mmCIF file of C-alpha atoms and ligand atoms in Angstrom:
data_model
loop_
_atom_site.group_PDB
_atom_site.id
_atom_site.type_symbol
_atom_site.label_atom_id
_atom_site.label_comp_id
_atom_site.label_asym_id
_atom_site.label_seq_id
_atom_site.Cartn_x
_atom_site.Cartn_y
_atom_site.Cartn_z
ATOM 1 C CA UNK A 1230 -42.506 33.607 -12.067
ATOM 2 C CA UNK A 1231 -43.026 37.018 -10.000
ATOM 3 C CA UNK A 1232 -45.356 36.538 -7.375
ATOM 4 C CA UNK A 1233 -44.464 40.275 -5.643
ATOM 5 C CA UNK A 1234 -46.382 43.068 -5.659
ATOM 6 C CA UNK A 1235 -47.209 46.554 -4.388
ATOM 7 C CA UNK A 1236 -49.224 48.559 -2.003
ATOM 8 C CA UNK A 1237 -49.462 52.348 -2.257
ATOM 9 C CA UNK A 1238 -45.575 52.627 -3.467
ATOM 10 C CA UNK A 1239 -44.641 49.862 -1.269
ATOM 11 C CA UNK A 1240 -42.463 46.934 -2.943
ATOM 12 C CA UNK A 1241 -43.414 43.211 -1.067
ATOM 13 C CA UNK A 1242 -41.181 40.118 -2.172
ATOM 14 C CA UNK A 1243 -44.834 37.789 -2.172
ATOM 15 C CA UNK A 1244 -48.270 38.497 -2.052
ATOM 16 C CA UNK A 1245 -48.618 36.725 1.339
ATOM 17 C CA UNK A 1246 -48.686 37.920 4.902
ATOM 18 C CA UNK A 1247 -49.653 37.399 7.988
ATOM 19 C CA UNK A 1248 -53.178 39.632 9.048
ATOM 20 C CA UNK A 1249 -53.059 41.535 12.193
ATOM 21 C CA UNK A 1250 -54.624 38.845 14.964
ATOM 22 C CA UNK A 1251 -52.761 35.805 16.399
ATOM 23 C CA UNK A 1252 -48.877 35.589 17.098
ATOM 24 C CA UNK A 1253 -47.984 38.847 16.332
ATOM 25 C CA UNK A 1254 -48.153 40.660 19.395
ATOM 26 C CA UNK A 1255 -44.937 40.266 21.246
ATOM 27 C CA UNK A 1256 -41.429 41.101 19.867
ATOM 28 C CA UNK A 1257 -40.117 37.415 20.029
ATOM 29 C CA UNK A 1258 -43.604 36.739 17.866
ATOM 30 C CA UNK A 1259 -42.966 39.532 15.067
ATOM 31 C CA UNK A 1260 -38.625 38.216 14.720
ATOM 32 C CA UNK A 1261 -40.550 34.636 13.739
ATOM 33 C CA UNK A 1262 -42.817 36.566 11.289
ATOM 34 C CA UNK A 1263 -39.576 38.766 10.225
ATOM 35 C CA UNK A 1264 -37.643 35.165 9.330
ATOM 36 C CA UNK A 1265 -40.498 33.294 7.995
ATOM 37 C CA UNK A 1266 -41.755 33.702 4.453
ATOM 38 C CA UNK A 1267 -44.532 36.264 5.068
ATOM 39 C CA UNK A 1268 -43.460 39.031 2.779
ATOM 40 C CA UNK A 1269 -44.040 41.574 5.595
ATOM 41 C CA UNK A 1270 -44.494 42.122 9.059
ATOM 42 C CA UNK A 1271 -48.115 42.803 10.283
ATOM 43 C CA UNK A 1272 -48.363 44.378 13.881
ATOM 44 C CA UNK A 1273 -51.147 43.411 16.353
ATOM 45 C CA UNK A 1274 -53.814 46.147 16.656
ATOM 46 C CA UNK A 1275 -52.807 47.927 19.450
ATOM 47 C CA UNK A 1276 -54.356 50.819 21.954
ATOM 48 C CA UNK A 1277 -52.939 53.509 23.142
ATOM 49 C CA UNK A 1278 -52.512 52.001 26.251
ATOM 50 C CA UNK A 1279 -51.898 48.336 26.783
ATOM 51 C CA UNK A 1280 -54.669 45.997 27.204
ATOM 52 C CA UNK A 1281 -54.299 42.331 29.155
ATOM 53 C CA UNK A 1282 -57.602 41.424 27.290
ATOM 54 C CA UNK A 1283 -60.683 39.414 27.916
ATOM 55 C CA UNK A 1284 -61.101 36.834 30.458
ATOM 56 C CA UNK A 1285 -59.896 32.987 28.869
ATOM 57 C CA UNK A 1286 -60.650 31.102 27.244
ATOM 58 C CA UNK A 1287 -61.130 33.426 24.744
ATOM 59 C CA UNK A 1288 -60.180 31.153 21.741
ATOM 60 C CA UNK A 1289 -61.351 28.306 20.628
ATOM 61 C CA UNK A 1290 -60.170 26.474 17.430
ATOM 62 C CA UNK A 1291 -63.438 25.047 14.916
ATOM 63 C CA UNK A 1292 -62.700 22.287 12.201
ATOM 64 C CA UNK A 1293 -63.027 25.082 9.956
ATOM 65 C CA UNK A 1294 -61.409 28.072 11.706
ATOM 66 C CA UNK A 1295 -61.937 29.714 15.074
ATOM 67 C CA UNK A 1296 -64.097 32.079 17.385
ATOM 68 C CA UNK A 1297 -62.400 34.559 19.103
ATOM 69 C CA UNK A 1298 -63.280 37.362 21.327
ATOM 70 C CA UNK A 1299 -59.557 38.282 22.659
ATOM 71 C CA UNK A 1300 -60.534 41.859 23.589
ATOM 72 C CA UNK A 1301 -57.387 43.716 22.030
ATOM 73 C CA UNK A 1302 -54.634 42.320 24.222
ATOM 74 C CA UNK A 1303 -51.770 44.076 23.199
ATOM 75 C CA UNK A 1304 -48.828 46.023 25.018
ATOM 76 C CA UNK A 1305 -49.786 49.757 23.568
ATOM 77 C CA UNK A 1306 -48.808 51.318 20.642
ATOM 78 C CA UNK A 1307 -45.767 52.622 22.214
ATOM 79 C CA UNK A 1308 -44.233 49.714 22.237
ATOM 80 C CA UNK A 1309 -45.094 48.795 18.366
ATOM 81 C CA UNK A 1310 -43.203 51.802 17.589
ATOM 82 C CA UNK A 1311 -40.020 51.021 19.446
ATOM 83 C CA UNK A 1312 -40.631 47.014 17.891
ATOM 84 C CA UNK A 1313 -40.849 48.805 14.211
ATOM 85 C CA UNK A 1314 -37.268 50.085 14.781
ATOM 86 C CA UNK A 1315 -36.062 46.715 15.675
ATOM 87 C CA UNK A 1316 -37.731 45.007 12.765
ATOM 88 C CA UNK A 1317 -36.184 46.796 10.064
ATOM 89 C CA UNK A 1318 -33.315 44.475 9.959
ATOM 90 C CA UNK A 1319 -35.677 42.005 8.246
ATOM 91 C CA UNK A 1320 -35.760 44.255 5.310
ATOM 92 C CA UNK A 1321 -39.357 44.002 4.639
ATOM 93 C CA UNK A 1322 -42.087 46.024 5.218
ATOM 94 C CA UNK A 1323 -43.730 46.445 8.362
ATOM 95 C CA UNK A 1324 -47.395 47.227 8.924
ATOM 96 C CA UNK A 1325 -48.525 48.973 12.041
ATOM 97 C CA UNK A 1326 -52.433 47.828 13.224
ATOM 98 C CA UNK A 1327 -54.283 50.328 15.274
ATOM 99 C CA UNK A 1328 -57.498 50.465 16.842
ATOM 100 C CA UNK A 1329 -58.628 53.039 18.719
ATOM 101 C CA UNK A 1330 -61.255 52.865 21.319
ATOM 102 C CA UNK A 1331 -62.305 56.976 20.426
ATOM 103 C CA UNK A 1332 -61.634 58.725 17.422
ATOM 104 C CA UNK A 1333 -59.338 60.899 19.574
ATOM 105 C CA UNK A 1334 -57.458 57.683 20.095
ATOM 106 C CA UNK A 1335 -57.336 56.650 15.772
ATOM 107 C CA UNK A 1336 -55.419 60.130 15.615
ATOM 108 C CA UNK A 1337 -53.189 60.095 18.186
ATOM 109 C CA UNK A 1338 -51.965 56.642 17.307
ATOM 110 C CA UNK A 1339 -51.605 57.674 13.123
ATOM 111 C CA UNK A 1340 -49.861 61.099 13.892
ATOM 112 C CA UNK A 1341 -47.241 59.105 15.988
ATOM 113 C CA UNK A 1342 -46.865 56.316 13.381
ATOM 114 C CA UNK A 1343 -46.612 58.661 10.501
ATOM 115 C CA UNK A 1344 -42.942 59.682 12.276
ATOM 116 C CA UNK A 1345 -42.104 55.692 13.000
ATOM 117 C CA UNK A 1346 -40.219 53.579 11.160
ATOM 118 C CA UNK A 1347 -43.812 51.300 9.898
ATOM 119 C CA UNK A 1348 -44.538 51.576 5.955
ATOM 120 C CA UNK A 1349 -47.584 51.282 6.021
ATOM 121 C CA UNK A 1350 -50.682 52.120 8.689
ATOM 122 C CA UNK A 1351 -53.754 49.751 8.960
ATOM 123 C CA UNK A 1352 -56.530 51.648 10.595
ATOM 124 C CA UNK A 1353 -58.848 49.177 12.286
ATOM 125 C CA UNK A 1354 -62.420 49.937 11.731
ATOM 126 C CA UNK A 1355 -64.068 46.747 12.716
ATOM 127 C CA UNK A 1356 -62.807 44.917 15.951
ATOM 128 C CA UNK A 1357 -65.672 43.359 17.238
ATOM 129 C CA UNK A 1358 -65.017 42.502 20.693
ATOM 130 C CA UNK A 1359 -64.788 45.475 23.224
ATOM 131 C CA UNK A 1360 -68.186 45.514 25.138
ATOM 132 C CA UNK A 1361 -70.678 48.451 24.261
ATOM 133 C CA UNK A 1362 -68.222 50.253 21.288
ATOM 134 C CA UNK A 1363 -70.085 50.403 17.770
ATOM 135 C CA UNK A 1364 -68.019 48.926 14.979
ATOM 136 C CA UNK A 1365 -66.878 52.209 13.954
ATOM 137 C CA UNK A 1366 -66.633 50.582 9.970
ATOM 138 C CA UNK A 1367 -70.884 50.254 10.292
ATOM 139 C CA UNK A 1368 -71.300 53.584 11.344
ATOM 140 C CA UNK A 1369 -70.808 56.050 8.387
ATOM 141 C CA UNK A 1370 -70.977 59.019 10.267
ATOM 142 C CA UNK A 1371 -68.310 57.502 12.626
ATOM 143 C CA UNK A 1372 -66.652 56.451 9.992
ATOM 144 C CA UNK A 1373 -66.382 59.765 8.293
ATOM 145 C CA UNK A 1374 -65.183 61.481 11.219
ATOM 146 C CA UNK A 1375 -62.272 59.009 12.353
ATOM 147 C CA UNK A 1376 -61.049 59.233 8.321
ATOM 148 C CA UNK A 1377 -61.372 63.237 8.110
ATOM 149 C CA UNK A 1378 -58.821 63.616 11.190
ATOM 150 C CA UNK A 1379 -56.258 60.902 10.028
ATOM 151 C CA UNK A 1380 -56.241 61.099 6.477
ATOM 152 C CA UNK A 1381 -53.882 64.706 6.649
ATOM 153 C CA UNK A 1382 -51.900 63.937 9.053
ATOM 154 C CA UNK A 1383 -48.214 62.587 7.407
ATOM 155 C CA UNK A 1384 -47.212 60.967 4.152
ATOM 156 C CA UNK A 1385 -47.346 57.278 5.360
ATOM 157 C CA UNK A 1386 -49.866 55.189 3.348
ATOM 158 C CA UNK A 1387 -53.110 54.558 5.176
ATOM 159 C CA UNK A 1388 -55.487 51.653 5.122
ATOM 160 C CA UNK A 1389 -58.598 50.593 6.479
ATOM 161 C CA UNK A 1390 -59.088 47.225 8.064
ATOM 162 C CA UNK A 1391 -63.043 46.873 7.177
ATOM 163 C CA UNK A 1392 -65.613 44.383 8.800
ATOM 164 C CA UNK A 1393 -67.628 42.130 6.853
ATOM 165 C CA UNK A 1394 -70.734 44.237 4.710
ATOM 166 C CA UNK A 1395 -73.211 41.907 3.894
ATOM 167 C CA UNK A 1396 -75.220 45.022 2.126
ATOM 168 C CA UNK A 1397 -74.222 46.641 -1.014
ATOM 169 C CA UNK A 1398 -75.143 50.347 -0.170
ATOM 170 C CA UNK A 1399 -72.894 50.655 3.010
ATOM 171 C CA UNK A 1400 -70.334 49.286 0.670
ATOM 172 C CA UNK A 1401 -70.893 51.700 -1.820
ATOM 173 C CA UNK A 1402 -71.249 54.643 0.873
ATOM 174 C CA UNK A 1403 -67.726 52.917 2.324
ATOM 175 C CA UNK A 1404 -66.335 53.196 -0.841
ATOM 176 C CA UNK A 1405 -67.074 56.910 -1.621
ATOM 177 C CA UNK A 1406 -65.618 57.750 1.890
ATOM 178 C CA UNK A 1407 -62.342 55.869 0.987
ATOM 179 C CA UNK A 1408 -61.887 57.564 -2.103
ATOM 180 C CA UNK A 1409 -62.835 60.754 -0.850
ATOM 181 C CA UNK A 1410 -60.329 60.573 2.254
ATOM 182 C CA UNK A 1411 -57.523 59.274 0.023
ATOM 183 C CA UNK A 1412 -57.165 56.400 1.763
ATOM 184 C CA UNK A 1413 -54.270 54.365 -0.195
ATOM 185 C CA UNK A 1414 -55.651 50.372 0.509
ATOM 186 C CA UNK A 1415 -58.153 48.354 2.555
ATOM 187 C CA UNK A 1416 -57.752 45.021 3.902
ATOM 188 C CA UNK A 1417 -61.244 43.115 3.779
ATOM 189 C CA UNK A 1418 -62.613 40.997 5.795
ATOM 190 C CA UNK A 1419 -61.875 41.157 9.560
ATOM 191 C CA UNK A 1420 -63.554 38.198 11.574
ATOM 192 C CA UNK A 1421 -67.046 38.435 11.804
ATOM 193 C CA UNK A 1422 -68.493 39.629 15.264
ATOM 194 C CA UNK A 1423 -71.340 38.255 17.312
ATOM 195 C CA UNK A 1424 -71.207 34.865 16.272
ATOM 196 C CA UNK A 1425 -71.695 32.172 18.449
ATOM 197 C CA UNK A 1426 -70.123 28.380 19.050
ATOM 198 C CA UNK A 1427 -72.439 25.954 21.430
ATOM 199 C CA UNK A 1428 -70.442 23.119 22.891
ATOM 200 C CA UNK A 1429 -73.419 20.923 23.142
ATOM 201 C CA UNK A 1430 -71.880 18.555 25.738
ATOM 202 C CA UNK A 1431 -71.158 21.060 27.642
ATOM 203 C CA UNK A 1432 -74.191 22.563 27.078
ATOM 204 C CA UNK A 1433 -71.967 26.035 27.343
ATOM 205 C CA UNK A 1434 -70.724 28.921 24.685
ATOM 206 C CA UNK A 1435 -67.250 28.199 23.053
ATOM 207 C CA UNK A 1436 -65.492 31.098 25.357
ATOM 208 C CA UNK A 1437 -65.919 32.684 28.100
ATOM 209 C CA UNK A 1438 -66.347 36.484 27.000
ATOM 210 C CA UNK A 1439 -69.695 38.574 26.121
ATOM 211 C CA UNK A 1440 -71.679 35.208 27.231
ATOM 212 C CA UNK A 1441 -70.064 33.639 24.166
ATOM 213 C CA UNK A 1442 -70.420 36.631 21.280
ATOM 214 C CA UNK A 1443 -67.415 36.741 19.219
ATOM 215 C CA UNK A 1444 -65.450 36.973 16.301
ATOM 216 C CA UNK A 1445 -65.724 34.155 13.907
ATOM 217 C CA UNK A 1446 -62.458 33.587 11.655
ATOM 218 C CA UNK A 1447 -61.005 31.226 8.953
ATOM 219 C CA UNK A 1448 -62.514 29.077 6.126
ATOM 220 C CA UNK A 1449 -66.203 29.792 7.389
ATOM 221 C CA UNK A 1450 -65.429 33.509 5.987
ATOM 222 C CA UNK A 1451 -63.703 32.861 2.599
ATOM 223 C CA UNK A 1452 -67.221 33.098 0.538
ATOM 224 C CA UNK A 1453 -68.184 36.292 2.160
ATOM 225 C CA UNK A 1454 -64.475 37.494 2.194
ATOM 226 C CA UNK A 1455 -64.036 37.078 -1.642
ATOM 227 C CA UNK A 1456 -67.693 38.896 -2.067
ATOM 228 C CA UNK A 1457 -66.618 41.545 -0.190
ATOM 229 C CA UNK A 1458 -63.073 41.774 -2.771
ATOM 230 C CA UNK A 1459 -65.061 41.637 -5.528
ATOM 231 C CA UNK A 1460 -67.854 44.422 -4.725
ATOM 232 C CA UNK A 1461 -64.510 46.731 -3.718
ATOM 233 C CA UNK A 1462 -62.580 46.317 -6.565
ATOM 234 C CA UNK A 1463 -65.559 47.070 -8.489
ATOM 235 C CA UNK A 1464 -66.249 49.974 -6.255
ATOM 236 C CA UNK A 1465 -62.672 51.447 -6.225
ATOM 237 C CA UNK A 1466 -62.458 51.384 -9.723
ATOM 238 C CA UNK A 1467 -58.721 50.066 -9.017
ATOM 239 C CA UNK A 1468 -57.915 53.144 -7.730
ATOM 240 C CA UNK A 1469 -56.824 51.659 -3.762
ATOM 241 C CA UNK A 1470 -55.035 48.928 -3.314
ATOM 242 C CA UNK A 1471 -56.453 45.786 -2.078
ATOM 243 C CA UNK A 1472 -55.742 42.861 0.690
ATOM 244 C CA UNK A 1473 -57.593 40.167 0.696
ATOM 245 C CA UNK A 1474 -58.290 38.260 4.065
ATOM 246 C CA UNK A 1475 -60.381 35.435 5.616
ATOM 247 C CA UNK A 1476 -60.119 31.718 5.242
ATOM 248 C CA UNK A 1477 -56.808 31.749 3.186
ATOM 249 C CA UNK A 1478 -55.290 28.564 4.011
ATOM 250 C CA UNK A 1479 -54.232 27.226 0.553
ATOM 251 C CA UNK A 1480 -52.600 28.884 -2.671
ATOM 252 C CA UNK A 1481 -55.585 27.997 -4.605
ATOM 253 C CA UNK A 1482 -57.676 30.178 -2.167
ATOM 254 C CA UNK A 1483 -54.894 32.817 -2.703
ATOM 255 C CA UNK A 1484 -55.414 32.243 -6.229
ATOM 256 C CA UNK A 1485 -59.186 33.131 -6.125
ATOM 257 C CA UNK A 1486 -58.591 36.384 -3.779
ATOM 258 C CA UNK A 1487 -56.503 37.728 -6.933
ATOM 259 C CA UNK A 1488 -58.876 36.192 -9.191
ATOM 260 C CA UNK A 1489 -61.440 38.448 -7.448
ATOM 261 C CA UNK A 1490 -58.965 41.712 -6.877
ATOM 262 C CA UNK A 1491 -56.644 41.493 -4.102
ATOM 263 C CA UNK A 1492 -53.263 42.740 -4.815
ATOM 264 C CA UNK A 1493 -52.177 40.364 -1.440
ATOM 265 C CA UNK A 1494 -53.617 38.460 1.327
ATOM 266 C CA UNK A 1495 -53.133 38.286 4.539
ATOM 267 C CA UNK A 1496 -53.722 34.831 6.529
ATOM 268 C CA UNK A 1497 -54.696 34.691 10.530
ATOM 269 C CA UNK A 1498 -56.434 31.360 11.187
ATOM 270 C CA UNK A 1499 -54.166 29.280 8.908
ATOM 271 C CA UNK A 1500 -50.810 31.316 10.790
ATOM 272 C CA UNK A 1501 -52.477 30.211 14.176
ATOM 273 C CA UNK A 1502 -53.031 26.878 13.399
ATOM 274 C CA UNK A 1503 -50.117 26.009 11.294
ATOM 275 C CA UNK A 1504 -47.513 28.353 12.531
ATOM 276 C CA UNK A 1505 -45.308 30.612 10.181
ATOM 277 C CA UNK A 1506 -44.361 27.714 7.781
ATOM 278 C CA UNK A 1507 -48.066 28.262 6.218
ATOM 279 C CA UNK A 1508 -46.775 31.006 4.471
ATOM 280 C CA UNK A 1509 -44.021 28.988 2.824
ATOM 281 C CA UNK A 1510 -46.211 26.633 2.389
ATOM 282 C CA UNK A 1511 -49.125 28.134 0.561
ATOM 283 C CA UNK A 1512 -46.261 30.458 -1.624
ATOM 284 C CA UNK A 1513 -45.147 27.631 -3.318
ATOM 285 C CA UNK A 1514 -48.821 26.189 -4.097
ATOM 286 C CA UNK A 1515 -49.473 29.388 -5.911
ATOM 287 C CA UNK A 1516 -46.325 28.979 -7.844
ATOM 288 C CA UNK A 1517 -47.825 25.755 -9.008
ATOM 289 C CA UNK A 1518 -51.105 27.204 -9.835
ATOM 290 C CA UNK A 1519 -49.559 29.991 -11.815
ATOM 291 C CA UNK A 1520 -46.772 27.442 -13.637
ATOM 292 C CA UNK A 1521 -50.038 25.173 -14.368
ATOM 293 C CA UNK A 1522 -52.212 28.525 -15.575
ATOM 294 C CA UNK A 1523 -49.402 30.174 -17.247
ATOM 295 C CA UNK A 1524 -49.729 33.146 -15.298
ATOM 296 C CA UNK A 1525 -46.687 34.998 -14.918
ATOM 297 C CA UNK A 1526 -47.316 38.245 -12.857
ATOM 298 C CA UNK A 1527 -49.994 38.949 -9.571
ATOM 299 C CA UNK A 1528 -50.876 42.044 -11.270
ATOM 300 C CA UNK A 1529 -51.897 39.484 -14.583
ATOM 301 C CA UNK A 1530 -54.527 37.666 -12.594
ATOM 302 C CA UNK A 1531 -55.216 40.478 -10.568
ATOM 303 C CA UNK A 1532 -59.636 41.182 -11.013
ATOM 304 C CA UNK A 1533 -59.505 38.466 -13.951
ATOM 305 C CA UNK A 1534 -62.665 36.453 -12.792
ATOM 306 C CA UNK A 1535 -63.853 35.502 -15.735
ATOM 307 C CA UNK A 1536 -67.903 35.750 -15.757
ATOM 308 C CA UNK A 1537 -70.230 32.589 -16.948
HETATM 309 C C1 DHB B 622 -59.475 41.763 18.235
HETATM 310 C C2 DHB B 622 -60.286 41.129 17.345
HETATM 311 C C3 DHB B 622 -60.413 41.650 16.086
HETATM 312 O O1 DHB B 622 -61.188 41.049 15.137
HETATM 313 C C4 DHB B 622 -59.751 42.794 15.740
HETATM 314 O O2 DHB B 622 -59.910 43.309 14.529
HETATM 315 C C5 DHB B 622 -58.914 43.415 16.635
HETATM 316 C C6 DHB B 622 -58.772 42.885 17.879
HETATM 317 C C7 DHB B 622 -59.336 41.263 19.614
HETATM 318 O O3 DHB B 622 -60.351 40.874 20.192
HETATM 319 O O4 DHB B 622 -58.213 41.313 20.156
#
């Protein structure tokens, strides 16, 4: 049974990891992701400088996920750089997140990670929660802009962490952009911004921040998570590599993400909840799918939906 795989010339033990987002922001944090069974080491998205973050509570756990509108806390991407050293011990590969709040910012931060120790470079296109900043990943001229400056500027894979497109056109614009920039993998979906929780004994929002806007995250996403696979690997012609993310909790939901065209996932809501044995956890459900299926290989069930 071989449940690695590989992104953009990158060799990971699983197909499971934890997504940028809860837990991984601190050193002490990314050692317990280094030890656990996540197959790599996903950074929090961080700023160039550090951020303290939105007013709390900022979080609130759902029965079927979470809103968030955390507002980038994270201790600057210097810091992620010195942590990548310090990681390598774990002998798997690390991921650095970045999110810039200019596109000045996106290429500062990638021309300093290109000469870090990371393996990879998720570019953050769609945090949702900094007041009055468009979601660069809607905005195609944005878009375009931030992925002309960073896409020449080391050998380091990149990869874009996309929001949510409910509308096939901006994917298909997305996707031209991607393969035009030779951007190596995405990672699709991020939470989905400007939702809002009502706590109707309260008679109040969820959280505190934006009057109660934020991110929503977990299983509530996995239908519009897989879509959003799907239309990409379709789009990408299996030309960029592909994480799937949102509302993995289970390996039968990891299952489906290959099913669909991930060549990984990444799990946030299920990490936060559960804590790092989730990845343990859900690895050895997906062994007993595949054993059951007689699948032998991710790349085997990788885009094999089979149409009614
Ligand atoms: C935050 C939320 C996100 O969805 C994201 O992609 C990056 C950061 C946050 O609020 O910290």
């Amino acid at each position: 049974m071989n449940i690695s795989t590989k992104i953009a010339g990158i060799n990971f033990d699983s197909c499971i990891i934890n997504a940028s987002g809860p837990n991984n922001s601190t050193l002490e944090e990314l050692e317990l992701i280094g030890k656990s069974e996540s197959s790599a080491i996903m950074m929090k998205s961080c700023t160039i400088e550090p951020r303290e973050g939105n007013d709390k509570p900022r979080f609130a756990r759902l029965p079927f996920g979470a809103i968030q509108c955390m507002g980038l806390p994270n201790l600057g991407y210097k810091k992620y750089i010195e942590f990548a050293l310090k990681l390598k011990k774990y002998n798997k590969p690390i991921i650095a997140s970045i999110s810039g709040l200019c596109a000045n910012d996106y290429v500062k931060m990638v021309g300093e990670f290109q000469d870090s120790e990371v393996d990879l470079i998720e570019v953050n296109l769609s945090c949702p929660n900094i007041y009055g900043k468009p979601l660069v990943g809607y905005d195609i001229e944005q878009t375009e802009n931030v992925l002309v400056k960073i896409s020449s500027l080391g050998k380091k894979p990149i990869g874009l962490k996309l929001p949510a497109y409910l509308d096939e056109s901006l994917q298909k614009q997305i996707a031209d952009l991607i393969i035009k920039n030779n951007i190596s993998f995405i990672s699709t979906i991020n939470s989905i911004g400007n939702c809002l929780v009502i706590d109707s004994e309260k008679e109040t929002p969820a959280i505190k921040p934006l009057r109660g806007f934020g991110g929503l995250c977990g299983e509530y996403l996995k239908p519009i998570a897989l879509g959003n696979v799907r239309k990409f690997y379709e789009l990408l012609d299996d030309k960029v590599f592909i994480f799937g993310v949102g509302g993995v909790k289970t390996g039968e939901d990891v299952f489906e993400f290959l099913l669909a065209g991930a060549d990984a996932i990444q799990i946030a809501t299920a990490f936060e909840k559960q804590g790092a044995t989730c990845f343990e956890k859900i690895k050895n459900e997906l062994i007993a799918i595949m054993q059951k299926k007689g699948y032998k290989s991710v790349r085997e069930i990788k885009g094999n939906l089979k149409y009614l």
